[in-house]
CSV table of C-alpha atoms and ligand atoms in Angstrom, one decimal:
chain,number,residue,atom,x,y,z
A,81,MET,CA,71.4,138.1,116.0
A,82,LEU,CA,70.8,141.0,118.4
A,83,ARG,CA,71.6,144.4,117.0
A,84,LYS,CA,72.9,147.5,118.7
A,85,LEU,CA,70.4,149.4,120.7
A,86,ILE,CA,71.9,152.9,120.8
A,87,TYR,CA,73.4,154.9,117.9
A,88,ASP,CA,74.8,158.3,118.4
A,89,PRO,CA,73.2,160.5,115.7
A,90,THR,CA,76.7,161.7,114.8
A,91,GLU,CA,78.0,158.2,113.9
A,92,GLU,CA,77.2,156.5,110.6
A,93,LEU,CA,73.9,154.7,110.9
A,94,PRO,CA,73.4,151.2,109.4
A,95,SER,CA,71.4,151.1,106.2
A,96,ASP,CA,68.9,148.7,107.7
A,97,LEU,CA,67.9,150.9,110.5
A,98,ILE,CA,64.1,151.7,110.4
A,99,VAL,CA,63.4,153.9,113.4
A,100,ALA,CA,65.5,155.1,116.2
A,101,MET,CA,65.4,157.6,119.1
A,102,PHE,CA,68.3,159.2,120.9
A,103,ASN,CA,68.1,160.7,124.3
A,104,VAL,CA,64.3,161.5,124.1
A,105,TYR,CA,62.5,163.3,126.8
A,106,LYS,CA,58.7,163.9,127.0
A,107,ILE,CA,57.2,166.3,129.5
A,108,TYR,CA,53.4,166.6,129.5
A,109,GLN,CA,52.4,170.0,130.6
A,110,SER,CA,49.0,170.8,132.1
A,111,GLU,CA,47.9,174.1,133.7
A,112,LYS,CA,49.8,173.7,136.9
A,113,ILE,CA,52.0,170.6,136.8
A,114,GLU,CA,54.6,169.1,134.5
A,115,HIS,CA,54.9,165.4,134.2
A,116,VAL,CA,58.1,163.8,132.9
A,117,ALA,CA,56.9,160.7,131.0
A,118,LEU,CA,60.2,159.8,129.2
A,119,ARG,CA,63.6,160.5,130.6
A,120,GLY,CA,66.4,160.1,128.1
A,121,ILE,CA,65.3,157.1,126.0
A,122,SER,CA,67.5,155.8,123.3
A,123,LEU,CA,66.7,152.8,121.1
A,124,ALA,CA,66.9,151.5,117.6
A,125,ILE,CA,64.9,149.0,115.5
A,126,HIS,CA,66.3,147.4,112.3
A,127,LYS,CA,64.6,145.7,109.4
A,128,SER,CA,62.7,142.5,110.3
A,129,GLU,CA,63.4,142.8,114.0
A,130,LEU,CA,60.8,141.7,116.5
A,131,VAL,CA,61.2,143.8,119.6
A,132,GLY,CA,59.0,143.9,122.7
A,133,CYS,CA,58.7,146.5,125.4
A,134,ILE,CA,57.4,145.8,128.9
A,135,GLY,CA,56.7,148.1,131.8
A,136,PRO,CA,54.1,148.7,134.4
A,137,SER,CA,51.1,150.9,133.8
A,138,GLY,CA,52.2,154.6,133.5
A,139,SER,CA,55.8,153.7,132.7
A,140,GLY,CA,55.5,155.5,129.4
A,141,LYS,CA,55.0,152.7,126.8
A,142,THR,CA,52.2,154.5,124.8
A,143,THR,CA,54.1,157.8,124.9
A,144,LEU,CA,57.2,156.0,123.6
A,145,LEU,CA,55.2,154.4,120.8
A,146,LYS,CA,53.5,157.7,119.8
A,147,ILE,CA,56.8,159.5,119.7
A,148,LEU,CA,58.5,156.8,117.7
A,149,GLY,CA,55.6,156.9,115.2
A,150,GLY,CA,55.7,160.7,114.9
A,151,LEU,CA,52.2,161.0,116.4
A,152,MET,CA,53.6,163.2,119.1
A,153,LEU,CA,56.8,165.3,119.2
A,154,PRO,CA,59.3,164.8,122.0
A,155,THR,CA,60.1,167.6,124.3
A,156,ALA,CA,63.8,167.0,123.7
A,157,GLY,CA,65.9,164.5,121.8
A,158,THR,CA,66.0,163.0,118.3
A,159,VAL,CA,63.7,160.7,116.4
A,160,TYR,CA,65.1,159.1,113.3
A,161,TRP,CA,63.0,157.7,110.4
A,162,GLU,CA,64.6,155.7,107.6
A,163,PRO,CA,62.6,157.2,104.7
A,164,LEU,CA,63.7,160.7,105.7
A,165,LYS,CA,67.3,159.5,106.4
A,166,SER,CA,67.1,162.1,109.1
A,167,SER,CA,65.4,163.2,112.3
A,168,VAL,CA,61.7,164.0,112.1
A,169,SER,CA,62.2,167.5,113.4
A,170,GLY,CA,61.7,170.3,110.9
A,171,PHE,CA,58.9,168.5,109.0
A,172,THR,CA,55.3,169.6,109.2
A,173,ALA,CA,52.6,167.3,110.7
A,174,SER,CA,51.2,166.7,107.2
A,175,GLN,CA,54.6,165.9,105.7
A,176,LEU,CA,55.1,163.4,108.5
A,177,ALA,CA,51.7,161.9,108.1
A,178,ASP,CA,52.4,161.2,104.4
A,179,VAL,CA,55.8,159.6,105.1
A,180,ARG,CA,54.4,157.6,108.1
A,181,ASN,CA,51.6,156.2,106.0
A,182,GLU,CA,54.1,154.7,103.6
A,183,PHE,CA,56.6,153.0,105.9
A,184,LEU,CA,54.9,152.5,109.3
A,185,GLY,CA,51.8,150.8,110.5
A,186,TYR,CA,50.1,151.3,113.8
A,187,LEU,CA,48.1,148.8,115.8
A,188,SER,CA,46.2,149.8,118.9
A,189,GLN,CA,44.6,147.8,121.7
A,190,ASN,CA,41.2,149.0,120.7
A,191,PRO,CA,41.3,149.2,116.9
A,192,PHE,CA,38.6,151.3,115.3
A,193,LEU,CA,37.1,149.9,112.1
A,194,LEU,CA,34.7,152.1,110.1
A,195,PRO,CA,31.3,150.5,110.6
A,196,GLN,CA,29.8,151.8,107.3
A,197,LEU,CA,32.5,150.1,105.2
A,198,SER,CA,33.0,146.4,104.6
A,199,VAL,CA,35.9,144.5,106.1
A,200,LEU,CA,37.7,144.6,102.7
A,201,LYS,CA,37.2,148.4,102.4
A,202,ASN,CA,38.5,148.9,105.9
A,203,VAL,CA,41.7,147.0,105.0
A,204,MET,CA,42.0,149.0,101.8
A,205,PHE,CA,41.3,152.4,103.5
A,206,ALA,CA,44.9,153.3,104.4
A,207,GLY,CA,46.0,152.4,100.9
A,208,LEU,CA,43.3,154.7,99.3
A,209,ILE,CA,44.8,157.7,101.1
A,210,ASN,CA,48.3,156.8,100.1
A,211,GLU,CA,49.1,159.0,97.1
A,212,LYS,CA,51.7,156.6,95.8
A,213,ILE,CA,49.2,153.9,95.2
A,214,LYS,CA,47.5,154.6,91.9
A,215,ASN,CA,46.2,151.2,91.0
A,216,GLY,CA,42.9,150.4,92.8
A,217,ARG,CA,42.7,146.9,91.4
A,218,LYS,CA,46.1,146.0,92.7
A,219,LEU,CA,45.2,147.4,96.1
A,220,LYS,CA,42.1,145.3,96.3
A,221,ARG,CA,44.0,142.2,95.3
A,222,TYR,CA,46.6,142.9,98.0
A,223,ALA,CA,43.9,143.6,100.6
A,224,LEU,CA,42.3,140.2,99.8
A,225,GLU,CA,45.7,138.5,100.1
A,226,LEU,CA,46.2,140.1,103.5
A,227,LEU,CA,42.7,139.0,104.6
A,228,GLU,CA,43.7,135.5,103.5
A,229,ARG,CA,46.9,135.7,105.5
A,230,VAL,CA,45.0,136.7,108.6
A,231,GLY,CA,42.4,133.9,107.9
A,232,LEU,CA,39.4,136.2,107.2
A,233,GLU,CA,39.1,136.0,103.4
A,234,ASP,CA,35.5,134.7,103.8
A,235,ARG,CA,34.6,137.8,105.8
A,236,ALA,CA,35.7,140.3,103.2
A,237,LYS,CA,32.2,141.5,102.4
A,238,SER,CA,30.9,141.4,106.0
A,239,SER,CA,30.3,144.5,108.2
A,240,PRO,CA,33.0,144.9,110.9
A,241,THR,CA,30.1,145.2,113.4
A,242,LYS,CA,29.6,141.4,113.0
A,243,LEU,CA,33.2,140.5,114.0
A,244,SER,CA,34.6,139.2,117.3
A,245,GLY,CA,37.4,141.0,119.2
A,246,GLY,CA,40.0,138.6,117.8
A,247,GLU,CA,38.7,139.1,114.3
A,248,ILE,CA,38.7,142.9,114.6
A,249,GLN,CA,42.3,142.8,115.7
A,250,ARG,CA,43.2,140.6,112.7
A,251,VAL,CA,41.5,143.0,110.3
A,252,ALA,CA,43.3,145.9,112.0
A,253,LEU,CA,46.6,144.0,111.4
A,254,ALA,CA,45.8,143.5,107.7
A,255,SER,CA,44.9,147.2,107.5
A,256,ALA,CA,48.2,148.2,109.2
A,257,LEU,CA,50.0,146.1,106.6
A,258,ILE,CA,48.3,147.4,103.5
A,259,ASN,CA,51.0,149.9,102.6
A,260,ARG,CA,53.7,147.3,103.0
A,261,PRO,CA,55.2,149.0,106.0
A,262,LEU,CA,58.8,148.3,107.1
A,263,ILE,CA,57.5,148.3,110.7
A,264,VAL,CA,54.3,148.0,112.7
A,265,LEU,CA,54.1,149.6,116.1
A,266,ALA,CA,51.7,147.7,118.3
A,267,ASP,CA,50.3,149.1,121.6
A,268,GLU,CA,49.0,146.2,123.7
A,269,PRO,CA,47.7,144.3,120.7
A,270,THR,CA,46.4,141.4,122.7
A,271,GLY,CA,45.2,143.5,125.7
A,272,ASN,CA,41.6,142.7,125.0
A,273,LEU,CA,41.9,139.1,123.8
A,274,ASP,CA,41.7,135.9,125.8
A,275,PHE,CA,44.7,133.6,126.2
A,276,ASP,CA,44.0,131.3,123.2
A,277,THR,CA,43.0,134.1,120.8
A,278,SER,CA,46.1,136.0,121.9
A,279,GLY,CA,48.2,133.0,121.2
A,280,ALA,CA,46.8,132.6,117.7
A,281,PHE,CA,47.3,136.4,117.0
A,282,LEU,CA,50.9,136.2,118.1
A,283,ASP,CA,51.5,133.2,115.8
A,284,LEU,CA,50.2,135.4,113.0
A,285,LEU,CA,52.5,138.3,113.9
A,286,GLU,CA,55.5,135.9,113.9
A,287,GLU,CA,54.5,134.4,110.6
A,288,ILE,CA,54.1,137.9,109.0
A,289,ASN,CA,57.5,138.9,110.5
A,290,LYS,CA,59.1,135.8,108.9
A,291,THR,CA,57.3,135.8,105.5
A,292,LEU,CA,56.9,139.5,104.8
A,293,GLY,CA,60.0,140.6,106.8
A,294,THR,CA,57.9,143.3,108.6
A,295,ALA,CA,59.5,144.5,111.8
A,296,PHE,CA,57.3,144.7,114.9
A,297,PHE,CA,57.7,146.8,118.0
A,298,ILE,CA,55.2,145.7,120.6
A,299,VAL,CA,54.6,147.3,123.9
A,300,THR,CA,52.8,145.1,126.4
A,301,HIS,CA,52.0,144.0,129.9
A,302,SER,CA,51.6,140.5,128.8
A,303,PRO,CA,54.3,137.8,129.6
A,304,GLN,CA,52.7,135.7,126.8
A,305,VAL,CA,53.6,138.4,124.3
A,306,ALA,CA,57.0,139.2,125.7
A,307,LYS,CA,58.0,135.5,125.5
A,308,ARG,CA,57.7,135.7,121.8
A,309,THR,CA,60.1,138.6,121.1
A,310,PRO,CA,63.8,137.8,120.9
A,311,ARG,CA,64.6,141.2,122.5
A,312,ILE,CA,62.6,142.9,125.2
A,313,LEU,CA,63.2,146.4,126.5
A,314,GLU,CA,62.2,147.1,130.1
A,315,LEU,CA,60.7,150.5,130.8
A,316,SER,CA,60.2,151.9,134.3
A,317,ASP,CA,59.1,155.4,135.2
A,318,GLY,CA,60.0,156.7,131.8
A,319,MET,CA,63.5,155.1,131.7
A,320,LEU,CA,64.8,152.1,129.9
A,321,ILE,CA,66.2,150.2,132.8
A,322,GLY,CA,67.4,147.2,131.0
A,323,HIS,CA,66.9,144.7,128.2
A,324,HIS,CA,66.4,141.0,128.0
A,325,THR,CA,66.8,138.1,125.7
A,326,LEU,CA,64.5,135.3,126.5
A,327,ALA,CA,63.0,137.0,129.5
A,328,ASN,CA,61.2,135.3,132.3
A,329,LEU,CA,58.9,138.1,133.2
A,330,HIS,CA,58.3,136.6,136.7
A,331,ALA,CA,62.0,136.7,137.5
A,332,LEU,CA,63.3,139.7,135.5
A,333,ASP,CA,66.4,140.0,137.7
A,334,HIS,CA,67.8,136.9,136.2
A,335,SER,CA,67.7,138.0,132.6
A,336,ARG,CA,68.1,141.7,132.8
A,337,ILE,CA,71.1,143.3,131.0
A,338,LEU,CA,71.7,146.8,132.2
A,339,VAL,CA,72.5,149.1,129.2
A,340,PRO,CA,74.2,152.5,129.7
A,341,ASP,CA,72.1,155.2,128.2
A,342,ALA,CA,73.2,158.1,126.0
A,343,GLN,CA,74.7,159.8,129.0
A,344,ASN,CA,76.4,156.6,130.3
A,345,ARG,CA,73.8,156.3,133.1
A,346,ILE,CA,72.8,152.8,134.3
A,347,PHE,CA,69.6,152.6,136.2
A,348,LEU,CA,69.5,150.3,139.2
A,349,PRO,CA,66.0,148.7,139.4
A,350,ASP,CA,63.9,149.1,142.6
A,351,GLU,CA,64.1,145.4,143.5
A,352,LEU,CA,67.9,145.5,143.4
A,353,MET,CA,68.0,148.6,145.6
A,354,LYS,CA,65.6,147.0,148.0
A,355,THR,CA,67.9,144.0,148.3
A,356,LEU,CA,70.8,146.3,148.9
A,357,GLY,CA,68.9,147.9,151.8
A,358,SER,CA,69.1,151.7,151.0
A,359,PRO,CA,72.8,152.1,150.6
A,360,TRP,CA,74.4,155.5,150.9
A,361,GLY,CA,76.3,154.8,147.8
A,362,PHE,CA,78.7,152.4,146.2
A,363,SER,CA,82.4,152.1,146.1
A,364,VAL,CA,83.6,151.1,142.7
A,365,ASN,CA,86.1,148.6,141.6
A,366,VAL,CA,86.9,148.3,137.9
A,367,THR,CA,88.9,145.8,136.0
A,368,LYS,CA,89.0,145.2,132.3
A,369,GLU,CA,85.9,143.0,132.3
A,370,LYS,CA,84.2,143.8,135.5
A,371,LEU,CA,82.6,146.7,137.2
A,372,VAL,CA,82.0,145.9,140.9
A,373,LEU,CA,79.8,148.1,142.9
A,374,ASN,CA,80.2,147.5,146.7
A,375,SER,CA,77.2,148.8,148.5
A,376,VAL,CA,78.0,150.9,151.5
A,377,ALA,CA,75.5,151.4,154.3
A,378,SER,CA,76.6,154.4,156.2
A,379,ALA,CA,78.9,157.4,156.0
A,380,GLU,CA,81.5,155.6,158.1
A,381,ASP,CA,81.3,152.6,155.8
A,382,LEU,CA,81.7,154.9,152.8
A,383,ALA,CA,84.7,156.5,154.4
A,384,SER,CA,86.4,153.3,155.3
A,385,SER,CA,85.9,152.0,151.8
A,386,SER,CA,88.3,154.7,150.6
A,387,ASP,CA,91.2,156.6,152.2
A,388,LEU,CA,88.8,159.1,153.6
A,389,THR,CA,87.1,159.1,156.9
A,390,VAL,CA,84.1,161.0,158.3
A,391,LYS,CA,85.0,163.8,160.6
A,392,GLU,CA,81.8,165.7,160.4
A,393,ILE,CA,78.7,165.8,158.4
A,394,THR,CA,77.1,169.2,158.4
A,395,CYS,CA,73.4,169.5,158.0
A,396,GLN,CA,72.6,171.8,155.1
A,397,LEU,CA,69.5,173.1,156.8
A,398,CYS,CA,70.4,173.8,160.5
A,399,GLY,CA,74.2,173.6,160.3
A,400,HIS,CA,74.4,171.0,163.0
A,401,GLY,CA,77.5,168.8,162.9
A,402,ASN,CA,76.4,165.2,162.7
A,403,THR,CA,78.7,162.3,163.2
A,404,SER,CA,76.3,159.5,163.8
A,405,GLY,CA,76.5,158.1,160.3
A,406,ASN,CA,72.7,158.4,160.1
A,407,ARG,CA,71.1,159.7,157.0
A,408,PHE,CA,68.9,162.1,159.0
A,409,CYS,CA,70.2,165.1,161.0
A,410,GLN,CA,70.2,164.4,164.8
A,411,ASN,CA,69.2,168.0,165.4
A,412,CYS,CA,66.4,168.9,163.0
A,413,GLY,CA,65.6,165.5,161.4
A,414,SER,CA,66.1,166.7,157.9
A,415,PHE,CA,67.5,164.4,155.2
A,416,LEU,CA,71.3,164.8,154.9
A,417,SER,CA,71.3,164.9,151.2
A,418,ARG,CA,74.9,166.2,151.0
A,419,PHE,CA,77.6,165.1,153.4
A,420,ARG,CA,81.2,166.1,153.7
A,421,LEU,CA,84.0,163.7,154.1
A,422,PHE,CA,87.4,164.9,155.3
A,423,ALA,CA,90.7,163.2,154.7
A,424,GLU,CA,92.3,162.0,157.9
A,425,GLU,CA,95.1,164.3,158.9
B,622,ATP,N1,48.2,163.8,127.8
B,622,ATP,C1,48.8,163.6,129.0
B,622,ATP,N2,48.9,164.6,129.9
B,622,ATP,C2,49.5,164.5,131.1
B,622,ATP,N3,50.1,163.3,131.5
B,622,ATP,C3,50.0,162.3,130.7
B,622,ATP,C4,49.3,162.3,129.4
B,622,ATP,N4,49.4,161.1,128.8
B,622,ATP,C5,50.1,160.3,129.6
B,622,ATP,N5,50.4,161.0,130.7
B,622,ATP,C6,51.2,160.5,131.9
B,622,ATP,O1,52.5,160.0,131.4
B,622,ATP,C7,52.8,158.8,132.0
B,622,ATP,C8,53.0,157.7,130.9
B,622,ATP,O2,51.8,157.5,130.3
B,622,ATP,P1,51.6,156.3,129.2
B,622,ATP,O3,50.2,156.3,128.7
B,622,ATP,O4,52.7,156.5,128.2
B,622,ATP,O5,51.9,155.0,130.1
B,622,ATP,P2,51.7,153.5,129.7
B,622,ATP,O6,53.0,152.8,130.1
B,622,ATP,O7,51.3,153.4,128.3
B,622,ATP,O8,50.5,153.0,130.6
B,622,ATP,P3,49.4,151.9,130.4
B,622,ATP,O9,50.2,150.6,130.5
B,622,ATP,O10,48.5,152.1,131.5
B,622,ATP,O11,48.8,152.1,129.0
B,622,ATP,C9,51.7,158.4,133.0
B,622,ATP,O12,52.1,158.8,134.3
B,622,ATP,C10,50.5,159.3,132.5
B,622,ATP,O13,49.7,159.6,133.5
B,623,MG,MG1,49.6,152.6,127.3
């Protein structure tokens, strides 16, 4: 069953919500420029959900994951964590690190294992720094159990330097699970693996999701990964432009569901706008079940779709009156970003 994607922080939140964000923006600031990496993202992940997130390079996937995991603060907006029963704002970095360690695991595309420790000790490591875990023997037993789950129990004493890429990723998964997290955030977890190794790794994620009930939020470029997650969020240029159930990543238009964001905005994907041929805008027709947007191609078109007609469009730059219906001023060539429509007298 698919769950709600957006909760307003003022409404009562469900008890099985693990992490959520509401209207999150992230602006990276360097010396001279500002880059808006996330523009008003809202999402929610519940216990035992398996959620994917796709988007082209630079669309903001890693930024989204880091903010959800509290590794980076948003410029604006709210991030909710279940153990806090509140937003992460107001907590210090070290308080957040302690809470994160207990309920959230992180899996990166290039996991780093400590070469001086054995595979087993690498898995135990995040448990050793968890103050709530006092019993070293129990921890070791659980680390061995996890290594068995990921099929590497016979490598427990090996050095991580002797492992293949797929094996390193499986040890990193065991390590991400050592504190029995409610959720694992995974950033391109199969990005460096070949097709078959990726397939085996995804089987493992699915099995862990089913047997341990761990939720996964996986950001990826890979259709192979996205095929496995019942819900897929689609990110483009820092905005969630849609979500999919059973997506065919080669024909996203067929499975895309456009979801209004926290400000009731719906983003129209580039492909759709291309098909519509740069419309001036849309006339809107609403019935109880349908919202029909009729593309209008020119100012005249727009006027005729309502009771209004174009008398004059005044260029904001040179003041020239334009009646051609063209989007560019006939006099100075500037873009007619604003146009005026007058009711027929
Ligand atoms: N530290 C930073 N400073 C400035 N801009 C940044 C920084 N980190 C990321 N960006 C910019 O923010 C945008 C989103 O970056 P992000 O790494 O989240 O994208 P991504 O979807 O994970 O990309 P990829 O698929 O290549 O990993 C990009 O345009 C990137 O250049
Ligand atoms: Mg990334």
